[in-house]
C-alpha positions as a Markdown table, in Angstrom:
| # | Residue | x | y | z |
|---|---|---|---|---|
| 1 | Unk | 30.0 | -17.0 | 16.4 |
| 2 | Unk | 30.5 | -18.3 | 12.9 |
| 3 | Unk | 28.6 | -21.3 | 11.6 |
| 4 | Unk | 31.8 | -23.4 | 11.3 |
| 5 | Unk | 32.6 | -22.8 | 14.9 |
| 6 | Unk | 29.1 | -23.9 | 15.9 |
| 7 | Unk | 29.6 | -27.1 | 13.9 |
| 8 | Unk | 33.0 | -27.7 | 15.4 |
| 9 | Unk | 34.7 | -27.9 | 12.0 |
| 10 | Unk | 38.3 | -26.7 | 12.2 |
| 11 | Unk | 40.4 | -25.3 | 9.3 |
| 12 | Unk | 42.1 | -28.6 | 8.5 |
| 13 | Unk | 38.8 | -30.4 | 8.1 |
| 14 | Unk | 37.4 | -27.6 | 6.0 |
| 15 | Unk | 40.3 | -27.8 | 3.6 |
| 16 | Unk | 40.0 | -31.6 | 3.5 |
| 17 | Unk | 36.3 | -31.3 | 2.5 |
| 18 | Unk | 37.3 | -28.8 | -0.2 |
| 19 | Unk | 39.9 | -31.1 | -1.6 |
| 20 | Unk | 37.4 | -34.0 | -1.6 |
| 21 | Unk | 34.9 | -31.9 | -3.6 |
| 22 | Unk | 37.5 | -31.0 | -6.1 |
| 23 | Unk | 38.4 | -34.7 | -6.6 |
| 24 | Unk | 34.7 | -35.5 | -7.2 |
| 25 | Unk | 34.4 | -32.6 | -9.7 |
| 26 | Unk | 37.5 | -34.0 | -11.5 |
| 27 | Unk | 35.7 | -37.4 | -11.6 |
| 28 | Unk | 32.5 | -35.8 | -13.0 |
| 29 | Unk | 34.6 | -34.2 | -15.7 |
| 30 | Unk | 36.2 | -37.5 | -16.6 |
| 31 | Unk | 32.7 | -39.2 | -16.7 |
| 32 | Unk | 31.6 | -36.4 | -19.1 |
| 33 | Unk | 34.6 | -36.9 | -21.3 |
| 34 | Unk | 34.1 | -40.7 | -21.3 |
| 35 | Unk | 30.5 | -40.4 | -22.3 |
| 36 | Unk | 31.3 | -37.3 | -24.4 |
| 37 | Unk | 28.4 | -35.3 | -23.0 |
| 38 | Unk | 29.1 | -31.7 | -23.6 |
| 39 | Unk | 26.8 | -30.3 | -20.9 |
| 40 | Unk | 28.6 | -32.3 | -18.2 |
| 41 | Unk | 32.0 | -31.5 | -19.6 |
| 42 | Unk | 31.4 | -27.7 | -19.7 |
| 43 | Unk | 29.7 | -27.5 | -16.3 |
| 44 | Unk | 32.2 | -29.7 | -14.5 |
| 45 | Unk | 35.1 | -28.0 | -16.3 |
| 46 | Unk | 34.0 | -24.5 | -15.4 |
| 47 | Unk | 33.3 | -25.5 | -11.8 |
| 48 | Unk | 36.7 | -27.1 | -11.5 |
| 49 | Unk | 38.4 | -24.0 | -13.0 |
| 50 | Unk | 36.6 | -21.7 | -10.5 |
| 51 | Unk | 37.6 | -24.0 | -7.6 |
| 52 | Unk | 41.3 | -23.7 | -8.8 |
| 53 | Unk | 41.0 | -19.9 | -9.2 |
| 54 | Unk | 40.4 | -19.5 | -5.4 |
| 55 | Unk | 43.8 | -20.7 | -4.2 |
| 56 | Unk | 45.5 | -18.7 | -7.0 |
| 57 | Unk | 43.8 | -15.5 | -5.8 |
| 58 | Unk | 45.0 | -16.3 | -2.3 |
| 59 | Unk | 48.5 | -17.4 | -3.2 |
| 60 | Unk | 49.4 | -15.0 | -6.0 |
| 61 | Unk | 47.3 | -11.9 | -5.1 |
| 62 | Unk | 47.1 | -12.1 | -1.4 |
| 63 | Unk | 43.3 | -12.2 | -1.3 |
| 64 | Unk | 42.4 | -13.3 | 2.3 |
| 65 | Unk | 40.3 | -16.3 | 1.5 |
| 66 | Unk | 40.4 | -18.5 | 4.6 |
| 67 | Unk | 39.4 | -22.1 | 4.6 |
| 68 | Unk | 35.7 | -21.3 | 5.4 |
| 69 | Unk | 35.4 | -18.9 | 2.4 |
| 70 | Unk | 37.2 | -21.4 | 0.1 |
| 71 | Unk | 34.8 | -24.1 | 1.2 |
| 72 | Unk | 31.8 | -21.8 | 0.7 |
| 73 | Unk | 32.8 | -21.0 | -2.9 |
| 74 | Unk | 33.8 | -24.6 | -3.7 |
| 75 | Unk | 30.5 | -25.9 | -2.4 |
| 76 | Unk | 28.6 | -23.7 | -4.7 |
| 77 | Unk | 30.4 | -24.9 | -7.9 |
| 78 | Unk | 30.6 | -28.5 | -6.7 |
| 79 | Unk | 26.9 | -28.9 | -6.1 |
| 80 | Unk | 26.2 | -27.4 | -9.5 |
| 81 | Unk | 28.6 | -29.7 | -11.3 |
| 82 | Unk | 27.5 | -32.8 | -9.3 |
| 83 | Unk | 23.9 | -32.0 | -10.0 |
| 84 | Unk | 24.4 | -32.3 | -13.8 |
| 85 | Unk | 25.4 | -35.9 | -13.5 |
| 86 | Unk | 23.4 | -37.3 | -10.6 |
| 87 | Unk | 23.5 | -41.0 | -9.8 |
| 88 | Unk | 25.3 | -43.1 | -12.4 |
| 89 | Unk | 22.8 | -44.8 | -14.6 |
| 90 | Unk | 20.1 | -42.3 | -13.7 |
| 91 | Unk | 19.1 | -38.8 | -14.6 |
| 92 | Unk | 20.7 | -35.6 | -13.3 |
| 93 | Unk | 19.8 | -34.3 | -9.8 |
| 94 | Unk | 18.4 | -31.2 | -11.4 |
| 95 | Unk | 15.7 | -33.3 | -13.0 |
| 96 | Unk | 15.2 | -35.9 | -10.2 |
| 97 | Unk | 15.4 | -33.8 | -7.0 |
| 98 | Unk | 13.0 | -30.9 | -7.1 |
| 99 | Unk | 14.8 | -28.7 | -4.6 |
| 100 | Unk | 18.3 | -29.2 | -6.1 |
| 101 | Unk | 18.0 | -26.2 | -8.5 |
| 102 | Unk | 16.7 | -24.0 | -5.7 |
| 103 | Unk | 19.6 | -24.9 | -3.4 |
| 104 | Unk | 22.3 | -24.3 | -6.0 |
| 105 | Unk | 20.8 | -21.0 | -7.0 |
| 106 | Unk | 20.6 | -19.8 | -3.4 |
| 107 | Unk | 24.2 | -20.9 | -2.7 |
| 108 | Unk | 25.6 | -19.5 | -6.0 |
| 109 | Unk | 23.8 | -16.2 | -5.5 |
| 110 | Unk | 25.2 | -15.9 | -2.0 |
| 111 | Unk | 28.7 | -16.0 | -3.5 |
| 112 | Unk | 27.7 | -13.3 | -5.9 |
| 113 | Unk | 26.2 | -11.3 | -3.0 |
| 114 | Unk | 29.5 | -11.8 | -1.1 |
| 115 | Unk | 31.5 | -10.2 | -3.9 |
| 116 | Unk | 29.1 | -7.3 | -4.1 |
| 117 | Unk | 29.0 | -6.9 | -0.3 |
| 118 | Unk | 32.8 | -7.0 | 0.1 |
| 119 | Unk | 33.3 | -4.4 | -2.7 |
| 120 | Unk | 30.7 | -1.9 | -1.5 |
| 121 | Unk | 31.9 | -2.1 | 2.1 |
| 122 | Unk | 35.5 | -1.5 | 0.9 |
| 123 | Unk | 34.3 | 1.6 | -1.1 |
| 124 | Unk | 32.4 | 2.8 | 1.9 |
| 125 | Unk | 35.4 | 2.5 | 4.3 |
| 126 | Unk | 37.8 | 3.9 | 1.7 |
| 127 | Unk | 36.2 | 7.2 | 0.9 |
| 128 | Unk | 35.7 | 9.9 | 3.6 |
| 129 | Unk | 33.0 | 11.4 | 1.4 |
| 130 | Unk | 30.9 | 8.2 | 1.3 |
| 131 | Unk | 28.7 | 7.0 | 4.2 |
| 132 | Unk | 26.5 | 4.2 | 3.2 |
| 133 | Unk | 23.9 | 3.2 | 5.8 |
| 134 | Unk | 23.4 | -0.4 | 6.5 |
| 135 | Unk | 19.9 | -0.3 | 5.0 |
| 136 | Unk | 21.3 | 1.0 | 1.8 |
| 137 | Unk | 23.9 | -1.8 | 1.6 |
| 138 | Unk | 21.2 | -4.3 | 2.3 |
| 139 | Unk | 19.0 | -3.0 | -0.6 |
| 140 | Unk | 22.1 | -2.6 | -2.9 |
| 141 | Unk | 23.0 | -6.3 | -2.4 |
| 142 | Unk | 19.5 | -7.4 | -3.1 |
| 143 | Unk | 19.4 | -5.3 | -6.3 |
| 144 | Unk | 22.9 | -6.5 | -7.3 |
| 145 | Unk | 21.9 | -10.2 | -7.0 |
| 146 | Unk | 18.5 | -9.7 | -8.7 |
| 147 | Unk | 20.3 | -8.1 | -11.6 |
| 148 | Unk | 22.7 | -11.0 | -11.8 |
| 149 | Unk | 19.8 | -13.5 | -11.5 |
| 150 | Unk | 17.9 | -11.9 | -14.4 |
| 151 | Unk | 21.1 | -11.8 | -16.5 |
| 152 | Unk | 21.7 | -15.5 | -15.7 |
| 153 | Unk | 18.1 | -16.5 | -16.7 |
| 154 | Unk | 18.6 | -14.7 | -20.0 |
| 155 | Unk | 21.8 | -16.7 | -20.6 |
| 156 | Unk | 20.0 | -19.9 | -19.8 |
| 157 | Unk | 17.1 | -19.1 | -22.1 |
| 158 | Unk | 19.5 | -18.1 | -25.0 |
| 159 | Unk | 21.5 | -21.3 | -24.6 |
| 160 | Unk | 18.4 | -23.4 | -24.5 |
| 161 | Unk | 17.0 | -21.8 | -27.7 |
| 162 | Unk | 20.3 | -22.1 | -29.5 |
| 163 | Unk | 20.6 | -25.8 | -28.5 |
| 164 | Unk | 17.0 | -26.4 | -29.8 |
| 165 | Unk | 17.8 | -24.8 | -33.1 |
| 166 | Unk | 21.0 | -26.7 | -33.5 |
| 167 | Unk | 19.6 | -30.0 | -32.2 |
| 168 | Unk | 22.3 | -30.4 | -29.5 |
| 169 | Unk | 22.2 | -30.8 | -25.8 |
| 170 | Unk | 22.1 | -27.5 | -23.9 |
| 171 | Unk | 24.8 | -26.6 | -21.3 |
| 172 | Unk | 22.3 | -24.8 | -19.1 |
| 173 | Unk | 18.6 | -25.9 | -18.9 |
| 174 | Unk | 15.7 | -23.6 | -18.3 |
| 175 | Unk | 12.5 | -25.3 | -17.1 |
| 176 | Unk | 10.0 | -22.6 | -17.8 |
| 177 | Unk | 8.8 | -19.2 | -16.5 |
| 178 | Unk | 7.7 | -20.6 | -13.1 |
| 179 | Unk | 11.1 | -22.1 | -12.6 |
| 180 | Unk | 12.8 | -18.8 | -13.5 |
| 181 | Unk | 10.7 | -16.9 | -11.0 |
| 182 | Unk | 11.5 | -19.5 | -8.3 |
| 183 | Unk | 15.2 | -19.1 | -9.2 |
| 184 | Unk | 15.0 | -15.4 | -8.5 |
| 185 | Unk | 13.3 | -16.0 | -5.2 |
| 186 | Unk | 16.1 | -18.3 | -4.0 |
| 187 | Unk | 18.7 | -15.9 | -5.4 |
| 188 | Unk | 17.1 | -13.2 | -3.2 |
| 189 | Unk | 17.3 | -15.6 | -0.2 |
| 190 | Unk | 21.0 | -16.0 | -0.7 |
| 191 | Unk | 21.4 | -12.3 | -0.9 |
| 192 | Unk | 19.5 | -11.7 | 2.3 |
| 193 | Unk | 21.8 | -14.2 | 4.1 |
| 194 | Unk | 24.9 | -12.5 | 3.0 |
| 195 | Unk | 23.5 | -9.0 | 3.8 |
| 196 | Unk | 22.7 | -10.1 | 7.3 |
| 197 | Unk | 25.9 | -12.0 | 8.2 |
| 198 | Unk | 28.4 | -10.6 | 5.7 |
| 199 | Unk | 30.3 | -8.6 | 8.3 |
| 200 | Unk | 31.2 | -11.7 | 10.3 |
| 201 | Unk | 32.7 | -13.5 | 7.3 |
| 202 | Unk | 33.8 | -10.9 | 4.7 |
| 203 | Unk | 35.5 | -8.2 | 6.7 |
| 204 | Unk | 39.0 | -9.4 | 5.7 |
| 205 | Unk | 38.1 | -9.4 | 2.0 |
| 206 | Unk | 36.7 | -5.9 | 2.3 |
| 207 | Unk | 39.8 | -4.7 | 4.0 |
| 208 | Unk | 41.9 | -6.3 | 1.2 |
| 209 | Unk | 39.9 | -4.5 | -1.5 |
| 210 | Unk | 40.1 | -1.2 | 0.4 |
| 211 | Unk | 43.9 | -1.6 | 0.6 |
| 212 | Unk | 44.1 | -2.2 | -3.1 |
| 213 | Unk | 42.1 | 0.9 | -3.8 |
| 214 | Unk | 44.4 | 2.9 | -1.5 |
| 215 | Unk | 47.6 | 1.6 | -3.3 |
| 216 | Unk | 46.1 | 2.4 | -6.8 |
| 217 | Unk | 45.2 | 5.9 | -5.5 |
| 218 | Unk | 48.7 | 6.5 | -4.2 |
């Protein structure tokens, strides 16, 4: 049974929550524009763009992203954008709530893991010459997410150093080596969750990718 079934949240309620989060992200973007704070503008703008990309993929390309998957992806970008602003008049949640950064990393990495999982399952099902054991897929997803996490930490470090040299506010903040290591730990946690429960939630997406591969091959 899926988590949303256990919680008793139907498809209509999931879409309403998604729309509400998009409205809040738009509000965060407006606050950033009003205060002219580039980090808030960039983070909220990118998050809102990703949230709008989801229905475009579903409507224009036929990607089977149901209400639950849409809510999952939107939640990841929403919590990141909302964390950059925090409570009005106060500091960002990333600075005031110690677990906020860990939560957003785990959730974001689970989305990345979902992309990797759906793709590798589609390749496995598509090719008659490929037979990937479940243990291999589990390890692959872990390595895929860890590679993404290291790349992300390099981006954060580079942006922070560039901002320090230019004397401007950084779009992404790195809080030191210990924080980076903890980020990788929670990235791995998100990957483990997807590796274990991916079949229940991502089978339709895997089948879509497999069908696309079949059409391109034909």
